[in-house]
């Protein structure tokens, strides 16, 4: 009887410790969009943001639960405190919702037209139908320009597909992500040239935490972890893995 009691007590203690450990983990999103976050053929969660968060977890010692989320759901969840945060572009209109923990990287935002369409000046954009992902902010000027014709899509892959069937004349977004999607979708070279792009701005990806989060963490540990991630070259290696060795040139 005593033995059975001890076994039951031991199991209960382990379960309690495990539960407490999970409760202390930050619930972090990864944007559901390759190459930021996706499931590979082995049904394993991979992607640039996935690996960056895993490295931050290891370097900071702060436990993280990572899950995929469509971009359109992220901000409502953050606002309601349904999850703790993740990596996402900095947005002045949403600064009241988050704590900016650390800058990950600045990314050029571009418009890439189909071959045969020329963008020499910003004014040329008004003659095009431009595909962009729903809810994504690209630049203040672009986002607030009512002279532009944009078509919102769920993700970059869909934008690329619409470009390929002539539903849109151009696509807009992060230079690196668009370059990745164009290569993955194997769009014919005659259809589009990723190097023929028009830079419309630059956006900063930050590690952000919801101001409505109930989790208590030492933000200085996270900031130090991001600094180490950048200084020791790990971030650059992760980006090369997903965007190719020439990602620096694409992001110029």
PDB file of C-alpha atoms in Angstrom:
ATOM      1  CA  UNK A   1       0.000   0.000   0.000  1.00  0.00           C
ATOM      2  CA  UNK A   2       2.807   2.354   0.961  1.00  0.00           C
ATOM      3  CA  UNK A   3       4.628   1.510  -2.273  1.00  0.00           C
ATOM      4  CA  UNK A   4       1.541   2.279  -4.348  1.00  0.00           C
ATOM      5  CA  UNK A   5       1.102   5.586  -2.517  1.00  0.00           C
ATOM      6  CA  UNK A   6       4.713   6.577  -3.179  1.00  0.00           C
ATOM      7  CA  UNK A   7       4.406   5.721  -6.872  1.00  0.00           C
ATOM      8  CA  UNK A   8       1.197   7.746  -7.184  1.00  0.00           C
ATOM      9  CA  UNK A   9       2.775  10.687  -5.325  1.00  0.00           C
ATOM     10  CA  UNK A  10       5.870  10.536  -7.539  1.00  0.00           C
ATOM     11  CA  UNK A  11       3.762  10.509 -10.738  1.00  0.00           C
ATOM     12  CA  UNK A  12       1.649  13.404  -9.469  1.00  0.00           C
ATOM     13  CA  UNK A  13       4.795  15.405  -8.644  1.00  0.00           C
ATOM     14  CA  UNK A  14       6.244  14.833 -12.117  1.00  0.00           C
ATOM     15  CA  UNK A  15       2.970  15.855 -13.738  1.00  0.00           C
ATOM     16  CA  UNK A  16       2.796  18.958 -11.565  1.00  0.00           C
ATOM     17  CA  UNK A  17       6.377  19.970 -12.418  1.00  0.00           C
ATOM     18  CA  UNK A  18       5.755  19.353 -16.116  1.00  0.00           C
ATOM     19  CA  UNK A  19       2.551  21.409 -16.012  1.00  0.00           C
ATOM     20  CA  UNK A  20       4.270  24.280 -14.217  1.00  0.00           C
ATOM     21  CA  UNK A  21       7.122  24.140 -16.707  1.00  0.00           C
ATOM     22  CA  UNK A  22       4.716  24.379 -19.638  1.00  0.00           C
ATOM     23  CA  UNK A  23       2.870  27.243 -17.990  1.00  0.00           C
ATOM     24  CA  UNK A  24       6.117  29.214 -17.823  1.00  0.00           C
ATOM     25  CA  UNK A  25       6.740  28.825 -21.555  1.00  0.00           C
ATOM     26  CA  UNK A  26       6.031  31.762 -23.818  1.00  0.00           C
ATOM     27  CA  UNK A  27       3.378  30.986 -26.438  1.00  0.00           C
ATOM     28  CA  UNK A  28       4.982  32.372 -29.600  1.00  0.00           C
ATOM     29  CA  UNK A  29       3.648  32.627 -33.135  1.00  0.00           C
ATOM     30  CA  UNK A  30       5.418  31.944 -36.394  1.00  0.00           C
ATOM     31  CA  UNK A  31       3.759  33.435 -39.466  1.00  0.00           C
ATOM     32  CA  UNK A  32       2.291  30.624 -41.560  1.00  0.00           C
ATOM     33  CA  UNK A  33       4.108  31.394 -44.778  1.00  0.00           C
ATOM     34  CA  UNK A  34       7.174  29.757 -46.293  1.00  0.00           C
ATOM     35  CA  UNK A  35      10.010  30.326 -45.695  1.00  0.00           C
ATOM     36  CA  UNK A  36       9.080  31.969 -42.366  1.00  0.00           C
ATOM     37  CA  UNK A  37       7.196  28.987 -40.992  1.00  0.00           C
ATOM     38  CA  UNK A  38       5.793  25.803 -42.537  1.00  0.00           C
ATOM     39  CA  UNK A  39       5.657  22.017 -42.173  1.00  0.00           C
ATOM     40  CA  UNK A  40       8.157  20.092 -44.285  1.00  0.00           C
ATOM     41  CA  UNK A  41       7.559  16.710 -45.943  1.00  0.00           C
ATOM     42  CA  UNK A  42       8.295  14.992 -42.627  1.00  0.00           C
ATOM     43  CA  UNK A  43       5.571  17.080 -40.952  1.00  0.00           C
ATOM     44  CA  UNK A  44       8.185  18.966 -38.927  1.00  0.00           C
ATOM     45  CA  UNK A  45       7.744  22.655 -38.217  1.00  0.00           C
ATOM     46  CA  UNK A  46      10.603  24.497 -39.910  1.00  0.00           C
ATOM     47  CA  UNK A  47      11.330  27.929 -41.341  1.00  0.00           C
ATOM     48  CA  UNK A  48      13.445  31.014 -40.762  1.00  0.00           C
ATOM     49  CA  UNK A  49      11.377  32.421 -37.890  1.00  0.00           C
ATOM     50  CA  UNK A  50      11.008  28.953 -36.384  1.00  0.00           C
ATOM     51  CA  UNK A  51      14.767  28.491 -36.184  1.00  0.00           C
ATOM     52  CA  UNK A  52      15.378  32.044 -34.970  1.00  0.00           C
ATOM     53  CA  UNK A  53      12.931  31.563 -32.079  1.00  0.00           C
ATOM     54  CA  UNK A  54      14.477  28.193 -31.244  1.00  0.00           C
ATOM     55  CA  UNK A  55      17.917  29.836 -31.058  1.00  0.00           C
ATOM     56  CA  UNK A  56      16.564  32.673 -28.901  1.00  0.00           C
ATOM     57  CA  UNK A  57      15.027  30.085 -26.586  1.00  0.00           C
ATOM     58  CA  UNK A  58      18.353  28.254 -26.277  1.00  0.00           C
ATOM     59  CA  UNK A  59      20.423  31.412 -25.775  1.00  0.00           C
ATOM     60  CA  UNK A  60      18.032  33.057 -23.307  1.00  0.00           C
ATOM     61  CA  UNK A  61      17.021  29.971 -21.337  1.00  0.00           C
ATOM     62  CA  UNK A  62      13.374  31.117 -21.644  1.00  0.00           C
ATOM     63  CA  UNK A  63      11.050  28.296 -22.698  1.00  0.00           C
ATOM     64  CA  UNK A  64       8.948  28.891 -25.818  1.00  0.00           C
ATOM     65  CA  UNK A  65       6.052  27.016 -27.404  1.00  0.00           C
ATOM     66  CA  UNK A  66       6.064  27.773 -31.120  1.00  0.00           C
ATOM     67  CA  UNK A  67       2.975  27.517 -33.310  1.00  0.00           C
ATOM     68  CA  UNK A  68       2.019  28.513 -36.834  1.00  0.00           C
ATOM     69  CA  UNK A  69      -0.530  31.279 -37.244  1.00  0.00           C
ATOM     70  CA  UNK A  70      -1.958  32.939 -40.384  1.00  0.00           C
ATOM     71  CA  UNK A  71      -0.862  36.571 -40.470  1.00  0.00           C
ATOM     72  CA  UNK A  72      -4.448  37.818 -40.421  1.00  0.00           C
ATOM     73  CA  UNK A  73      -5.070  36.187 -37.007  1.00  0.00           C
ATOM     74  CA  UNK A  74      -1.894  37.321 -35.276  1.00  0.00           C
ATOM     75  CA  UNK A  75      -2.857  40.860 -34.309  1.00  0.00           C
ATOM     76  CA  UNK A  76      -6.272  40.046 -32.899  1.00  0.00           C
ATOM     77  CA  UNK A  77      -4.732  37.262 -30.825  1.00  0.00           C
ATOM     78  CA  UNK A  78      -2.008  39.607 -29.534  1.00  0.00           C
ATOM     79  CA  UNK A  79      -4.565  42.294 -28.737  1.00  0.00           C
ATOM     80  CA  UNK A  80      -6.663  39.825 -26.757  1.00  0.00           C
ATOM     81  CA  UNK A  81      -3.671  38.298 -24.985  1.00  0.00           C
ATOM     82  CA  UNK A  82      -4.353  34.861 -26.468  1.00  0.00           C
ATOM     83  CA  UNK A  83      -0.658  34.336 -27.146  1.00  0.00           C
ATOM     84  CA  UNK A  84       2.522  36.056 -25.986  1.00  0.00           C
ATOM     85  CA  UNK A  85       4.179  37.257 -29.179  1.00  0.00           C
ATOM     86  CA  UNK A  86       6.585  36.390 -31.962  1.00  0.00           C
ATOM     87  CA  UNK A  87       8.551  37.940 -34.813  1.00  0.00           C
ATOM     88  CA  UNK A  88       6.637  40.403 -36.975  1.00  0.00           C
ATOM     89  CA  UNK A  89       7.165  43.693 -38.788  1.00  0.00           C
ATOM     90  CA  UNK A  90       7.126  46.803 -36.651  1.00  0.00           C
ATOM     91  CA  UNK A  91       3.985  48.865 -37.200  1.00  0.00           C
ATOM     92  CA  UNK A  92       3.413  52.343 -35.702  1.00  0.00           C
ATOM     93  CA  UNK A  93      -0.349  51.742 -35.775  1.00  0.00           C
ATOM     94  CA  UNK A  94       0.032  48.661 -33.569  1.00  0.00           C
ATOM     95  CA  UNK A  95       2.721  49.904 -31.195  1.00  0.00           C
ATOM     96  CA  UNK A  96       0.150  50.270 -28.424  1.00  0.00           C
ATOM     97  CA  UNK A  97      -0.366  46.493 -28.498  1.00  0.00           C
ATOM     98  CA  UNK A  98       3.212  45.268 -28.100  1.00  0.00           C
ATOM     99  CA  UNK A  99       6.522  45.640 -26.354  1.00  0.00           C
ATOM    100  CA  UNK A 100       9.346  45.895 -28.897  1.00  0.00           C
ATOM    101  CA  UNK A 101      11.939  43.523 -27.509  1.00  0.00           C
ATOM    102  CA  UNK A 102      14.702  43.449 -30.130  1.00  0.00           C
ATOM    103  CA  UNK A 103      15.291  44.207 -33.806  1.00  0.00           C
ATOM    104  CA  UNK A 104      15.899  41.043 -35.818  1.00  0.00           C
ATOM    105  CA  UNK A 105      16.546  42.441 -39.318  1.00  0.00           C
ATOM    106  CA  UNK A 106      15.522  45.191 -41.734  1.00  0.00           C
ATOM    107  CA  UNK A 107      14.009  44.035 -45.025  1.00  0.00           C
ATOM    108  CA  UNK A 108      13.508  45.884 -48.280  1.00  0.00           C
ATOM    109  CA  UNK A 109       9.937  45.938 -49.541  1.00  0.00           C
ATOM    110  CA  UNK A 110       9.559  45.864 -53.298  1.00  0.00           C
ATOM    111  CA  UNK A 111       7.129  45.613 -56.190  1.00  0.00           C
ATOM    112  CA  UNK A 112       8.083  43.025 -58.829  1.00  0.00           C
ATOM    113  CA  UNK A 113       6.260  43.354 -62.173  1.00  0.00           C
ATOM    114  CA  UNK A 114       5.767  40.759 -64.856  1.00  0.00           C
ATOM    115  CA  UNK A 115       8.165  40.916 -67.776  1.00  0.00           C
ATOM    116  CA  UNK A 116       6.903  43.574 -70.169  1.00  0.00           C
ATOM    117  CA  UNK A 117       5.716  45.848 -67.367  1.00  0.00           C
ATOM    118  CA  UNK A 118       8.079  48.656 -66.459  1.00  0.00           C
ATOM    119  CA  UNK A 119       8.308  50.525 -63.175  1.00  0.00           C
ATOM    120  CA  UNK A 120      10.614  53.491 -63.666  1.00  0.00           C
ATOM    121  CA  UNK A 121       9.057  55.797 -61.078  1.00  0.00           C
ATOM    122  CA  UNK A 122       6.621  55.454 -58.204  1.00  0.00           C
ATOM    123  CA  UNK A 123       3.844  56.935 -60.383  1.00  0.00           C
ATOM    124  CA  UNK A 124       4.079  53.907 -62.710  1.00  0.00           C
ATOM    125  CA  UNK A 125       2.548  51.776 -59.941  1.00  0.00           C
ATOM    126  CA  UNK A 126      -0.860  53.370 -60.470  1.00  0.00           C
ATOM    127  CA  UNK A 127      -1.217  51.625 -63.851  1.00  0.00           C
ATOM    128  CA  UNK A 128      -0.777  48.142 -62.377  1.00  0.00           C
ATOM    129  CA  UNK A 129      -2.892  45.644 -60.447  1.00  0.00           C
ATOM    130  CA  UNK A 130      -0.634  44.711 -57.546  1.00  0.00           C
ATOM    131  CA  UNK A 131      -1.026  41.579 -55.434  1.00  0.00           C
ATOM    132  CA  UNK A 132      -0.144  41.790 -51.744  1.00  0.00           C
ATOM    133  CA  UNK A 133      -0.766  39.652 -48.677  1.00  0.00           C
ATOM    134  CA  UNK A 134      -3.776  40.597 -46.565  1.00  0.00           C
ATOM    135  CA  UNK A 135      -3.005  42.922 -43.656  1.00  0.00           C
ATOM    136  CA  UNK A 136       0.679  43.353 -44.536  1.00  0.00           C
ATOM    137  CA  UNK A 137       1.985  46.912 -44.291  1.00  0.00           C
ATOM    138  CA  UNK A 138       4.685  47.736 -46.847  1.00  0.00           C
ATOM    139  CA  UNK A 139       5.352  51.474 -46.548  1.00  0.00           C
ATOM    140  CA  UNK A 140       3.380  54.470 -45.322  1.00  0.00           C
ATOM    141  CA  UNK A 141       3.171  55.981 -48.800  1.00  0.00           C
ATOM    142  CA  UNK A 142       2.175  52.752 -50.522  1.00  0.00           C
ATOM    143  CA  UNK A 143      -0.316  51.656 -47.862  1.00  0.00           C
ATOM    144  CA  UNK A 144      -2.161  54.990 -47.842  1.00  0.00           C
ATOM    145  CA  UNK A 145      -2.162  55.675 -51.594  1.00  0.00           C
ATOM    146  CA  UNK A 146      -5.757  55.500 -52.881  1.00  0.00           C
ATOM    147  CA  UNK A 147      -4.530  55.802 -56.470  1.00  0.00           C
ATOM    148  CA  UNK A 148      -3.095  52.283 -56.351  1.00  0.00           C
ATOM    149  CA  UNK A 149      -5.042  49.166 -57.307  1.00  0.00           C
ATOM    150  CA  UNK A 150      -4.166  46.300 -54.999  1.00  0.00           C
ATOM    151  CA  UNK A 151      -5.568  42.791 -54.701  1.00  0.00           C
ATOM    152  CA  UNK A 152      -5.167  41.173 -51.287  1.00  0.00           C
ATOM    153  CA  UNK A 153      -4.354  37.474 -51.048  1.00  0.00           C
ATOM    154  CA  UNK A 154      -3.915  35.004 -48.199  1.00  0.00           C
ATOM    155  CA  UNK A 155      -0.179  34.420 -48.629  1.00  0.00           C
ATOM    156  CA  UNK A 156       2.762  35.030 -50.936  1.00  0.00           C
ATOM    157  CA  UNK A 157       2.314  31.670 -52.656  1.00  0.00           C
ATOM    158  CA  UNK A 158      -1.167  32.674 -53.758  1.00  0.00           C
ATOM    159  CA  UNK A 159       0.141  36.055 -54.943  1.00  0.00           C
ATOM    160  CA  UNK A 160       2.762  34.319 -57.073  1.00  0.00           C
ATOM    161  CA  UNK A 161       0.146  31.952 -58.528  1.00  0.00           C
ATOM    162  CA  UNK A 162      -2.089  34.902 -59.464  1.00  0.00           C
ATOM    163  CA  UNK A 163       0.858  36.585 -61.133  1.00  0.00           C
ATOM    164  CA  UNK A 164       1.429  33.454 -63.168  1.00  0.00           C
ATOM    165  CA  UNK A 165      -2.161  33.356 -64.483  1.00  0.00           C
ATOM    166  CA  UNK A 166      -2.322  37.089 -65.245  1.00  0.00           C
ATOM    167  CA  UNK A 167      -4.721  38.000 -62.440  1.00  0.00           C
ATOM    168  CA  UNK A 168      -2.230  40.640 -61.282  1.00  0.00           C
ATOM    169  CA  UNK A 169       0.474  42.654 -63.062  1.00  0.00           C
ATOM    170  CA  UNK A 170       2.906  42.706 -60.153  1.00  0.00           C
ATOM    171  CA  UNK A 171       3.380  41.511 -56.592  1.00  0.00           C
ATOM    172  CA  UNK A 172       4.521  43.487 -53.568  1.00  0.00           C
ATOM    173  CA  UNK A 173       6.186  42.396 -50.361  1.00  0.00           C
ATOM    174  CA  UNK A 174       9.483  41.552 -48.717  1.00  0.00           C
ATOM    175  CA  UNK A 175      12.215  41.275 -51.353  1.00  0.00           C
ATOM    176  CA  UNK A 176      13.622  38.127 -49.775  1.00  0.00           C
ATOM    177  CA  UNK A 177      10.322  36.319 -49.294  1.00  0.00           C
ATOM    178  CA  UNK A 178       9.141  37.148 -52.810  1.00  0.00           C
ATOM    179  CA  UNK A 179      12.432  35.949 -54.261  1.00  0.00           C
ATOM    180  CA  UNK A 180      12.024  32.688 -52.330  1.00  0.00           C
ATOM    181  CA  UNK A 181       8.432  32.167 -53.472  1.00  0.00           C
ATOM    182  CA  UNK A 182       9.293  32.887 -57.099  1.00  0.00           C
ATOM    183  CA  UNK A 183      12.043  30.272 -57.040  1.00  0.00           C
ATOM    184  CA  UNK A 184       9.883  27.691 -55.226  1.00  0.00           C
ATOM    185  CA  UNK A 185       6.958  28.111 -57.610  1.00  0.00           C
ATOM    186  CA  UNK A 186       9.299  27.778 -60.590  1.00  0.00           C
ATOM    187  CA  UNK A 187       7.733  30.635 -62.509  1.00  0.00           C
ATOM    188  CA  UNK A 188       9.285  30.704 -66.008  1.00  0.00           C
ATOM    189  CA  UNK A 189      12.155  33.141 -66.377  1.00  0.00           C
ATOM    190  CA  UNK A 190      10.215  34.740 -69.232  1.00  0.00           C
ATOM    191  CA  UNK A 191       7.342  35.617 -66.871  1.00  0.00           C
ATOM    192  CA  UNK A 192       9.132  37.571 -64.166  1.00  0.00           C
ATOM    193  CA  UNK A 193      12.597  38.718 -63.195  1.00  0.00           C
ATOM    194  CA  UNK A 194      13.089  39.150 -59.415  1.00  0.00           C
ATOM    195  CA  UNK A 195      16.036  41.477 -60.026  1.00  0.00           C
ATOM    196  CA  UNK A 196      13.701  43.836 -61.902  1.00  0.00           C
ATOM    197  CA  UNK A 197      12.072  45.274 -58.818  1.00  0.00           C
ATOM    198  CA  UNK A 198      11.120  48.687 -57.529  1.00  0.00           C
ATOM    199  CA  UNK A 199      11.963  49.422 -53.895  1.00  0.00           C
ATOM    200  CA  UNK A 200       9.053  51.071 -52.084  1.00  0.00           C
ATOM    201  CA  UNK A 201      10.426  51.032 -48.555  1.00  0.00           C
ATOM    202  CA  UNK A 202      12.065  49.144 -45.743  1.00  0.00           C
ATOM    203  CA  UNK A 203      10.430  47.351 -42.822  1.00  0.00           C
ATOM    204  CA  UNK A 204      11.931  46.123 -39.576  1.00  0.00           C
ATOM    205  CA  UNK A 205      11.241  42.664 -38.200  1.00  0.00           C
ATOM    206  CA  UNK A 206      11.204  42.714 -34.396  1.00  0.00           C
ATOM    207  CA  UNK A 207      10.792  40.199 -31.645  1.00  0.00           C
ATOM    208  CA  UNK A 208       7.617  41.504 -30.003  1.00  0.00           C
ATOM    209  CA  UNK A 209       5.611  40.622 -26.900  1.00  0.00           C
ATOM    210  CA  UNK A 210       1.949  41.381 -26.340  1.00  0.00           C
ATOM    211  CA  UNK A 211       1.264  44.029 -23.702  1.00  0.00           C
ATOM    212  CA  UNK A 212      -1.704  41.862 -22.701  1.00  0.00           C
ATOM    213  CA  UNK A 213       0.490  38.820 -22.095  1.00  0.00           C
ATOM    214  CA  UNK A 214       0.130  37.254 -18.649  1.00  0.00           C
ATOM    215  CA  UNK A 215       3.578  35.683 -18.848  1.00  0.00           C
ATOM    216  CA  UNK A 216       6.330  37.287 -16.791  1.00  0.00           C
ATOM    217  CA  UNK A 217       9.791  37.121 -18.342  1.00  0.00           C
ATOM    218  CA  UNK A 218      13.040  39.028 -18.087  1.00  0.00           C
ATOM    219  CA  UNK A 219      13.053  40.955 -21.371  1.00  0.00           C
ATOM    220  CA  UNK A 220      16.741  41.758 -20.927  1.00  0.00           C
ATOM    221  CA  UNK A 221      17.483  38.027 -21.339  1.00  0.00           C
ATOM    222  CA  UNK A 222      15.635  37.993 -24.653  1.00  0.00           C
ATOM    223  CA  UNK A 223      17.423  41.126 -25.847  1.00  0.00           C
ATOM    224  CA  UNK A 224      20.799  39.657 -24.924  1.00  0.00           C
ATOM    225  CA  UNK A 225      19.923  36.427 -26.748  1.00  0.00           C
ATOM    226  CA  UNK A 226      19.028  38.327 -29.944  1.00  0.00           C
ATOM    227  CA  UNK A 227      22.300  40.281 -29.739  1.00  0.00           C
ATOM    228  CA  UNK A 228      24.248  37.026 -29.432  1.00  0.00           C
ATOM    229  CA  UNK A 229      22.268  35.532 -32.318  1.00  0.00           C
ATOM    230  CA  UNK A 230      23.323  38.409 -34.561  1.00  0.00           C
ATOM    231  CA  UNK A 231      26.885  38.852 -33.300  1.00  0.00           C
ATOM    232  CA  UNK A 232      27.865  35.169 -33.557  1.00  0.00           C
ATOM    233  CA  UNK A 233      26.644  34.884 -37.152  1.00  0.00           C
ATOM    234  CA  UNK A 234      23.807  32.459 -36.436  1.00  0.00           C
ATOM    235  CA  UNK A 235      21.140  34.758 -37.865  1.00  0.00           C
ATOM    236  CA  UNK A 236      23.107  35.189 -41.087  1.00  0.00           C
ATOM    237  CA  UNK A 237      23.532  31.411 -41.384  1.00  0.00           C
ATOM    238  CA  UNK A 238      19.802  30.813 -40.901  1.00  0.00           C
ATOM    239  CA  UNK A 239      18.976  33.392 -43.565  1.00  0.00           C
ATOM    240  CA  UNK A 240      21.456  31.807 -45.994  1.00  0.00           C
ATOM    241  CA  UNK A 241      19.800  28.439 -45.378  1.00  0.00           C
ATOM    242  CA  UNK A 242      16.348  29.693 -46.373  1.00  0.00           C
ATOM    243  CA  UNK A 243      17.087  32.544 -48.781  1.00  0.00           C
ATOM    244  CA  UNK A 244      20.329  31.371 -50.377  1.00  0.00           C
ATOM    245  CA  UNK A 245      23.898  32.595 -50.062  1.00  0.00           C
ATOM    246  CA  UNK A 246      23.133  35.720 -52.127  1.00  0.00           C
ATOM    247  CA  UNK A 247      20.392  37.020 -49.811  1.00  0.00           C
ATOM    248  CA  UNK A 248      22.453  40.145 -49.073  1.00  0.00           C
ATOM    249  CA  UNK A 249      22.254  41.167 -52.745  1.00  0.00           C
ATOM    250  CA  UNK A 250      18.495  40.530 -52.938  1.00  0.00           C
ATOM    251  CA  UNK A 251      17.937  42.681 -49.843  1.00  0.00           C
ATOM    252  CA  UNK A 252      19.870  45.705 -51.136  1.00  0.00           C
TER     253      UNK A 252
END
